[in-house]
Amino acid sequence: MKKRIGSYPRVRTEGDGRGVVSQAGGVLLVETIRKTGLDRAISAALAPWRKLRAVHDPGKVLLDVALAVALGGDCLADVGMLRAELAVFGPVASDPTVSRLIDTLAAAGPKALHAIRAARAEARKHVWNVAKHAAPDAAGQVIVDLDGVLVLAHSEKQDATATWKKTFGHHPLMGFVDHGSGGSGEPVAGLLRPGNAGSNTAADHITTAQLALAQLPKKYRRGRQTLIRTDSGGGTHEFTAWLAQRGRWLSYSVGMTITDAIHQAVLKVPPAAWTVAVE
């Protein structure tokens, strides 16, 4: 372990078989946090919730919880796996401290969520600037995909209900920035919903789109250079009208089921009425 910079220690990799640690895969995540500046951004964002004599930084505590989840944890107490590797993850708060912070942030509600989201957006902007030609906006356009996913629950959970696929769990609506054929989706938004939430709920699509746009650099939060793409779930008049509203002017692509009647109607549209689409 080298000198600590930011929220986490600097770790040096050696091949001599000494100083072996468990959860070594977490080193990559820690370095990602450091390089993106997420630790500094979220620490500053959550500063209002840090008590005067607190030992642990709320931003570091929250990042530790995220790391624990990424390493396979499924409850707050699983930060214990990080606590066991001081040289890799630095000082980790006790279970009661973690629990109290989560309660405090939950009580703050939208204010805390806004602070966390702002920190994520700040780190994302930095990463895109550093990535340059490899960034998802390298071609001057950003594509955001919105889609609902089913998350199964194998026991009674908050908001877990029967789903439209006759399973049991949750039906969150997600937003991902498309990285093209050479990459994958970059998660930018997630709206938690019960399992029986509708697929064509315009209000939920609008909320998720707002959350996703807030994660983009400001120049992409409105205008034709940002394409919102959904399947038929987003095919409602209310949602598409919101996307095209004057002053917002977002591009959009909505999938739909093509019936024979629609197919025949499309064939009647004269060639001069078509414009080139960006896919």
Short mmCIF file of C-alpha atoms in Angstrom, two decimals:
data_model
loop_
_atom_site.label_atom_id
_atom_site.label_comp_id
_atom_site.label_asym_id
_atom_site.label_seq_id
_atom_site.Cartn_x
_atom_site.Cartn_y
_atom_site.Cartn_z
CA MET A 1 0.00 0.00 0.00
CA LYS A 2 1.25 3.46 -0.90
CA LYS A 3 0.26 6.84 0.47
CA ARG A 4 -3.49 7.34 0.56
CA ILE A 5 -4.75 9.78 -2.08
CA GLY A 6 -8.44 10.67 -1.98
CA SER A 7 -10.73 8.24 -0.19
CA TYR A 8 -8.74 5.06 -0.85
CA PRO A 9 -5.13 3.86 -0.51
CA ARG A 10 -2.89 3.57 -3.55
CA VAL A 11 -2.15 -0.11 -4.15
CA ARG A 12 0.90 -1.44 -5.98
CA THR A 13 0.70 -4.76 -7.81
CA GLU A 14 3.63 -7.14 -7.48
CA GLY A 15 4.19 -10.71 -8.63
CA ASP A 16 6.42 -12.00 -5.84
CA GLY A 17 3.60 -13.71 -3.95
CA ARG A 18 3.89 -11.52 -0.87
CA GLY A 19 1.19 -9.28 0.54
CA VAL A 20 -1.60 -11.30 -1.07
CA VAL A 21 -5.07 -9.91 -0.40
CA SER A 22 -8.60 -11.14 -0.98
CA GLN A 23 -11.13 -9.12 -3.00
CA ALA A 24 -8.27 -8.04 -5.26
CA GLY A 25 -10.79 -7.45 -8.03
CA GLY A 26 -11.99 -4.49 -6.03
CA VAL A 27 -8.71 -2.72 -6.78
CA LEU A 28 -9.90 -2.05 -10.33
CA LEU A 29 -13.10 -0.52 -8.99
CA VAL A 30 -11.19 1.59 -6.48
CA GLU A 31 -8.87 2.86 -9.20
CA THR A 32 -11.89 3.68 -11.35
CA ILE A 33 -13.36 5.71 -8.50
CA ARG A 34 -10.07 7.55 -8.08
CA LYS A 35 -9.46 8.24 -11.77
CA THR A 36 -12.99 9.50 -12.38
CA GLY A 37 -12.86 11.76 -9.35
CA LEU A 38 -16.09 10.23 -8.05
CA ASP A 39 -14.72 9.98 -4.51
CA ARG A 40 -13.95 13.70 -4.37
CA ALA A 41 -17.22 14.68 -6.03
CA ILE A 42 -19.46 12.59 -3.80
CA SER A 43 -17.50 13.56 -0.69
CA ALA A 44 -18.14 17.23 -1.45
CA ALA A 45 -21.78 16.56 -2.34
CA LEU A 46 -22.50 14.79 0.95
CA ALA A 47 -20.53 17.21 3.12
CA PRO A 48 -23.76 18.75 4.52
CA TRP A 49 -24.58 15.38 6.08
CA ARG A 50 -21.21 14.96 7.80
CA LYS A 51 -21.39 15.55 11.53
CA LEU A 52 -18.86 17.87 13.12
CA ARG A 53 -16.79 15.18 14.85
CA ALA A 54 -17.47 12.35 12.43
CA VAL A 55 -14.52 10.04 11.73
CA HIS A 56 -15.85 8.62 8.48
CA ASP A 57 -16.66 10.67 5.40
CA PRO A 58 -20.27 10.04 4.23
CA GLY A 59 -19.11 9.91 0.61
CA LYS A 60 -16.56 7.20 1.39
CA VAL A 61 -19.15 5.24 3.38
CA LEU A 62 -21.60 5.31 0.48
CA LEU A 63 -18.92 4.28 -2.00
CA ASP A 64 -17.94 1.40 0.29
CA VAL A 65 -21.53 0.17 0.19
CA ALA A 66 -21.50 0.36 -3.62
CA LEU A 67 -18.21 -1.54 -3.74
CA ALA A 68 -19.60 -4.22 -1.44
CA VAL A 69 -22.61 -4.68 -3.74
CA ALA A 70 -20.33 -4.88 -6.79
CA LEU A 71 -18.28 -7.57 -5.03
CA GLY A 72 -21.36 -9.69 -4.37
CA GLY A 73 -22.85 -8.21 -1.22
CA ASP A 74 -26.59 -7.98 -0.77
CA CYS A 75 -26.96 -6.10 2.52
CA LEU A 76 -25.30 -3.21 4.36
CA ALA A 77 -23.41 -5.57 6.67
CA ASP A 78 -21.49 -6.93 3.69
CA VAL A 79 -19.17 -3.92 3.85
CA GLY A 80 -17.40 -6.22 6.30
CA MET A 81 -15.59 -7.83 3.36
CA LEU A 82 -13.98 -4.44 2.68
CA ARG A 83 -13.21 -3.86 6.33
CA ALA A 84 -11.10 -7.02 6.31
CA GLU A 85 -8.73 -5.51 3.71
CA LEU A 86 -7.52 -2.22 5.19
CA ALA A 87 -4.61 -1.98 2.74
CA VAL A 88 -6.96 -2.07 -0.25
CA PHE A 89 -10.03 -0.18 0.90
CA GLY A 90 -8.75 1.95 3.75
CA PRO A 91 -10.73 2.51 6.96
CA VAL A 92 -14.30 1.23 6.64
CA ALA A 93 -17.10 2.40 8.91
CA SER A 94 -18.77 0.04 11.37
CA ASP A 95 -22.13 -1.51 10.55
CA PRO A 96 -24.04 0.85 12.90
CA THR A 97 -22.33 3.88 11.33
CA VAL A 98 -23.24 2.70 7.83
CA SER A 99 -26.82 2.06 8.89
CA ARG A 100 -27.17 5.48 10.52
CA LEU A 101 -25.87 7.23 7.40
CA ILE A 102 -28.33 5.41 5.15
CA ASP A 103 -31.16 6.37 7.53
CA THR A 104 -29.98 9.99 7.51
CA LEU A 105 -29.80 10.17 3.72
CA ALA A 106 -33.18 8.45 3.40
CA ALA A 107 -34.69 11.03 5.74
CA ALA A 108 -33.25 13.81 3.58
CA GLY A 109 -35.09 12.33 0.60
CA PRO A 110 -34.86 14.22 -2.72
CA LYS A 111 -32.20 16.60 -1.40
CA ALA A 112 -29.74 13.77 -0.78
CA LEU A 113 -30.62 12.05 -4.05
CA HIS A 114 -30.01 15.28 -5.95
CA ALA A 115 -26.59 15.67 -4.32
CA ILE A 116 -25.58 12.11 -5.20
CA ARG A 117 -26.81 12.44 -8.77
CA ALA A 118 -24.98 15.73 -9.22
CA ALA A 119 -21.75 14.08 -8.08
CA ARG A 120 -22.25 11.25 -10.56
CA ALA A 121 -22.89 13.73 -13.37
CA GLU A 122 -19.74 15.66 -12.50
CA ALA A 123 -17.61 12.50 -12.60
CA ARG A 124 -19.25 11.39 -15.85
CA LYS A 125 -18.48 14.72 -17.54
CA HIS A 126 -14.83 14.38 -16.50
CA VAL A 127 -14.60 10.83 -17.86
CA TRP A 128 -16.15 11.77 -21.20
CA ASN A 129 -13.72 14.66 -21.55
CA VAL A 130 -10.76 12.40 -20.84
CA ALA A 131 -12.05 9.62 -23.12
CA LYS A 132 -12.20 12.01 -26.12
CA HIS A 133 -12.73 9.91 -29.27
CA ALA A 134 -13.76 6.90 -27.17
CA ALA A 135 -16.53 8.83 -25.40
CA PRO A 136 -20.15 8.08 -26.36
CA ASP A 137 -20.54 11.64 -27.67
CA ALA A 138 -17.46 11.51 -29.91
CA ALA A 139 -19.63 11.73 -33.03
CA GLY A 140 -21.51 14.74 -31.71
CA GLN A 141 -24.59 12.77 -30.70
CA VAL A 142 -25.70 10.98 -27.56
CA ILE A 143 -28.16 8.08 -27.68
CA VAL A 144 -30.07 7.21 -24.51
CA ASP A 145 -31.97 3.93 -24.41
CA LEU A 146 -34.91 3.59 -22.02
CA ASP A 147 -36.22 0.15 -21.21
CA GLY A 148 -38.03 -1.68 -18.46
CA VAL A 149 -36.48 -4.78 -16.92
CA LEU A 150 -37.88 -7.44 -14.63
CA VAL A 151 -35.92 -8.17 -11.46
CA LEU A 152 -37.10 -11.36 -9.81
CA ALA A 153 -37.55 -11.60 -6.06
CA HIS A 154 -37.52 -15.01 -4.39
CA SER A 155 -39.12 -13.78 -1.17
CA GLU A 156 -41.36 -10.96 0.02
CA LYS A 157 -39.62 -7.64 -0.67
CA GLN A 158 -40.82 -4.06 -0.55
CA ASP A 159 -42.86 -3.33 -3.71
CA ALA A 160 -42.33 -6.86 -5.04
CA THR A 161 -45.50 -7.97 -6.81
CA ALA A 162 -46.65 -10.26 -9.59
CA THR A 163 -45.35 -9.12 -12.98
CA TRP A 164 -46.91 -9.17 -16.43
CA LYS A 165 -44.77 -12.21 -17.25
CA LYS A 166 -46.36 -14.13 -14.38
CA THR A 167 -43.21 -13.90 -12.27
CA PHE A 168 -42.69 -12.10 -8.95
CA GLY A 169 -40.45 -9.12 -8.30
CA HIS A 170 -39.85 -5.57 -9.49
CA HIS A 171 -40.16 -3.72 -12.80
CA PRO A 172 -37.67 -0.81 -12.79
CA LEU A 173 -37.32 1.49 -15.78
CA MET A 174 -33.69 1.97 -16.78
CA GLY A 175 -31.75 4.46 -18.88
CA PHE A 176 -28.47 3.63 -20.64
CA VAL A 177 -26.19 5.70 -22.86
CA ASP A 178 -25.34 3.70 -25.96
CA HIS A 179 -21.62 3.19 -26.60
CA GLY A 180 -22.15 1.74 -30.06
CA SER A 181 -21.07 -1.63 -31.39
CA GLY A 182 -17.70 -1.37 -29.67
CA GLY A 183 -19.09 -0.95 -26.17
CA SER A 184 -22.07 -1.56 -23.97
CA GLY A 185 -24.71 0.54 -22.27
CA GLU A 186 -23.61 3.09 -19.67
CA PRO A 187 -26.25 3.20 -16.91
CA VAL A 188 -27.41 6.74 -16.23
CA ALA A 189 -30.84 6.36 -14.64
CA GLY A 190 -33.00 3.86 -12.84
CA LEU A 191 -36.56 4.37 -11.65
CA LEU A 192 -37.58 1.83 -9.03
CA ARG A 193 -41.08 0.48 -9.63
CA PRO A 194 -43.22 -2.38 -8.30
CA GLY A 195 -43.52 -5.53 -10.33
CA ASN A 196 -47.00 -4.66 -11.57
CA ALA A 197 -45.94 -1.26 -12.98
CA GLY A 198 -47.20 -0.71 -16.51
CA SER A 199 -45.00 -0.86 -19.59
CA ASN A 200 -46.65 2.15 -21.26
CA THR A 201 -46.70 4.50 -18.28
CA ALA A 202 -45.84 7.89 -19.81
CA ALA A 203 -45.18 9.57 -16.46
CA ASP A 204 -42.52 6.97 -15.61
CA HIS A 205 -40.86 7.34 -19.01
CA ILE A 206 -40.76 11.12 -18.57
CA THR A 207 -39.26 10.82 -15.09
CA THR A 208 -36.62 8.34 -16.25
CA ALA A 209 -35.76 10.53 -19.25
CA GLN A 210 -35.37 13.52 -16.93
CA LEU A 211 -33.03 11.55 -14.66
CA ALA A 212 -31.01 10.35 -17.65
CA LEU A 213 -30.72 13.81 -19.21
CA ALA A 214 -29.55 15.26 -15.89
CA GLN A 215 -26.58 12.87 -16.03
CA LEU A 216 -25.42 14.19 -19.41
CA PRO A 217 -23.20 17.23 -19.98
CA LYS A 218 -25.44 20.32 -20.15
CA LYS A 219 -25.13 20.76 -23.91
CA TYR A 220 -26.84 17.39 -24.41
CA ARG A 221 -29.79 17.95 -22.10
CA ARG A 222 -31.85 19.46 -24.91
CA GLY A 223 -31.60 19.62 -28.68
CA ARG A 224 -31.62 17.28 -31.67
CA GLN A 225 -28.13 15.94 -30.93
CA THR A 226 -29.63 13.82 -28.13
CA LEU A 227 -31.68 10.83 -29.23
CA ILE A 228 -34.04 9.15 -26.76
CA ARG A 229 -34.73 5.60 -27.91
CA THR A 230 -37.38 3.26 -26.51
CA ASP A 231 -39.30 0.18 -27.49
CA SER A 232 -43.08 0.18 -27.81
CA GLY A 233 -43.34 0.85 -24.07
CA GLY A 234 -42.49 4.48 -24.77
CA GLY A 235 -44.96 4.73 -27.63
CA THR A 236 -47.44 7.08 -25.99
CA HIS A 237 -48.62 10.47 -27.21
CA GLU A 238 -47.85 12.05 -23.84
CA PHE A 239 -44.23 10.89 -23.77
CA THR A 240 -43.40 11.73 -27.38
CA ALA A 241 -45.06 15.14 -27.00
CA TRP A 242 -42.88 15.78 -23.95
CA LEU A 243 -39.74 14.85 -25.90
CA ALA A 244 -40.62 17.15 -28.80
CA GLN A 245 -41.85 20.04 -26.68
CA ARG A 246 -40.70 23.49 -27.80
CA GLY A 247 -37.45 24.35 -26.05
CA ARG A 248 -36.61 20.70 -25.47
CA TRP A 249 -36.52 19.52 -29.10
CA LEU A 250 -35.06 16.10 -28.38
CA SER A 251 -34.76 13.54 -31.13
CA TYR A 252 -36.55 10.29 -30.44
CA SER A 253 -37.07 6.83 -31.85
CA VAL A 254 -39.93 4.69 -30.60
CA GLY A 255 -40.32 1.06 -31.58
CA MET A 256 -43.69 -0.44 -32.30
CA THR A 257 -45.30 -3.64 -33.47
CA ILE A 258 -45.91 -3.50 -37.21
CA THR A 259 -49.23 -5.07 -38.09
CA ASP A 260 -50.23 -5.84 -41.65
CA ALA A 261 -52.52 -2.80 -41.70
CA ILE A 262 -49.68 -0.51 -40.60
CA HIS A 263 -47.36 -2.14 -43.12
CA GLN A 264 -49.75 -1.43 -45.96
CA ALA A 265 -50.27 2.16 -44.79
CA VAL A 266 -46.51 2.79 -44.66
CA LEU A 267 -46.11 1.53 -48.22
CA LYS A 268 -48.50 4.26 -49.36
CA VAL A 269 -46.25 7.05 -48.03
CA PRO A 270 -44.53 8.70 -51.02
CA PRO A 271 -40.71 8.44 -51.15
CA ALA A 272 -40.36 12.23 -51.01
CA ALA A 273 -41.91 12.24 -47.52
CA TRP A 274 -39.12 10.13 -45.99
CA THR A 275 -35.94 11.45 -44.41
CA VAL A 276 -32.73 9.63 -43.59
CA ALA A 277 -32.82 8.11 -40.10
CA VAL A 278 -29.86 7.77 -37.73
CA GLU A 279 -29.62 4.31 -36.20
#
